[in-house]
XYZ file of C-alpha atoms in Angstrom:
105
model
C -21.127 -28.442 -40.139
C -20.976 -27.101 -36.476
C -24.294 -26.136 -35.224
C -23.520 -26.025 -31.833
C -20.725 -22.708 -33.166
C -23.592 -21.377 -34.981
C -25.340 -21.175 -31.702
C -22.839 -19.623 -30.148
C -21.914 -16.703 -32.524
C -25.661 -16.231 -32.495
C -26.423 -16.008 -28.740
C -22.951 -13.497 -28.502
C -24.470 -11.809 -31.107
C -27.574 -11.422 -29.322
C -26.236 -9.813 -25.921
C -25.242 -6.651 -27.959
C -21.893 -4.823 -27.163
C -20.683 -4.451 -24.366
C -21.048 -1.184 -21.929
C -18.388 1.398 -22.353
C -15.613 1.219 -19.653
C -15.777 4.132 -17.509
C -12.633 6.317 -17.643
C -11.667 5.459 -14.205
C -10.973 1.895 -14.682
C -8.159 2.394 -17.243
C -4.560 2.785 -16.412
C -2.770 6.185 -16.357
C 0.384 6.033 -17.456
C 2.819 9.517 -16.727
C 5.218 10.563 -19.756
C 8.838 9.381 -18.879
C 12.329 10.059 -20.948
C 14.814 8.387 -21.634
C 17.023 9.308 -18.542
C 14.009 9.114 -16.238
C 13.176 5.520 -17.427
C 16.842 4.607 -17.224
C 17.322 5.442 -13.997
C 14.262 3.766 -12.620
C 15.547 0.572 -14.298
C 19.285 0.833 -12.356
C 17.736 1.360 -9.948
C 14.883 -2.160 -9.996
C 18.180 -3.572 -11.259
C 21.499 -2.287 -10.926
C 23.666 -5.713 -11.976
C 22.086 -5.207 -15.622
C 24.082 -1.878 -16.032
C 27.334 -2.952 -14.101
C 28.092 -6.255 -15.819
C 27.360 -4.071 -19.644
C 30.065 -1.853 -18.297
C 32.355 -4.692 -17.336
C 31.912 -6.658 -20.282
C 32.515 -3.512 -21.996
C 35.513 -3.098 -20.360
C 36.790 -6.372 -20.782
C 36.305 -6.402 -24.649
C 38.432 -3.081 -24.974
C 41.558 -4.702 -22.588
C 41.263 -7.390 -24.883
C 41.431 -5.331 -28.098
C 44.364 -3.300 -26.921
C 46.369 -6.443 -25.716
C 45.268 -8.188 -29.341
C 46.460 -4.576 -30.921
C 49.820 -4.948 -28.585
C 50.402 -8.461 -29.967
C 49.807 -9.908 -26.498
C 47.631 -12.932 -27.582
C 47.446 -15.021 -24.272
C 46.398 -12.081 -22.588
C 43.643 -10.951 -25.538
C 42.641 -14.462 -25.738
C 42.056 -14.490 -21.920
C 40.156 -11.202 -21.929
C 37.834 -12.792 -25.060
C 37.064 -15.915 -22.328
C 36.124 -13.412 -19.350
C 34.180 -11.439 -21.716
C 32.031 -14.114 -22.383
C 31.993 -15.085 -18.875
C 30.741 -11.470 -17.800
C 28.049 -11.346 -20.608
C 26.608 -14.861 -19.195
C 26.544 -12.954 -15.877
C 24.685 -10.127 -17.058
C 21.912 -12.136 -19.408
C 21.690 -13.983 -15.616
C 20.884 -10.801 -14.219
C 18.813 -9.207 -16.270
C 16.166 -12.522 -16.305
C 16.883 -12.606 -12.658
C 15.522 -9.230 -12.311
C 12.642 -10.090 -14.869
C 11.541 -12.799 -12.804
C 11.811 -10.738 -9.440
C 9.562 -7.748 -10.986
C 6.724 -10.756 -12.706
C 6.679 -12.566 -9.088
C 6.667 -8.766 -6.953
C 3.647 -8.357 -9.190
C 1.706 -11.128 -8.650
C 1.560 -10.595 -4.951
């Protein structure tokens, strides 16, 4: 039905495969941990970290006040809880754009 593709596969098909890459061209990439990697990460982006711990933080005051029977306070916590996760998504694809446009240059 398609000639022309026929062509195509035929001409690729033709050329042969293709050299071998040469061991120098591909990337090295050096065995990192856990901790290692973590730490690198803080360090390209240290709001990512801080807002989990204050969202953390926030979601436990508000359990204790809800456990205390203080529901205006829990139910304040529950709203800045939400407010510090939007912070940290914010963050983190802040710092995701920051590392894709440092690359490009």
């Amino acid at each position: 039905r398609h000639p022309e593709r026929a062509v195509v596969v035929t001409l690729a098909m033709a050329a042969g495969p293709p050299p071998p890459l040469d061991p120098g061209e591909l990337p090295t990439f050096t065995d990192e941990g856990f901790t290692e990697k973590f730490l690198r990460k803080t360090r390209e982006n240290p709001l990512v970290p801080l807002g989990c711990l204050c969202t953390l933080g926030i979601l436990t005051y508000g359990v204790i006040c809800f456990k205390k029977g203080n529901t205006h306070r829990s139910q304040l916590m529950m709203r800045a809880r939400v407010l510090a996760q939007g912070v940290t998504i914010a963050s983190l694809v802040g710092g995701m754009l920051a590392t894709t446009f440092k690359s490009r240059q």
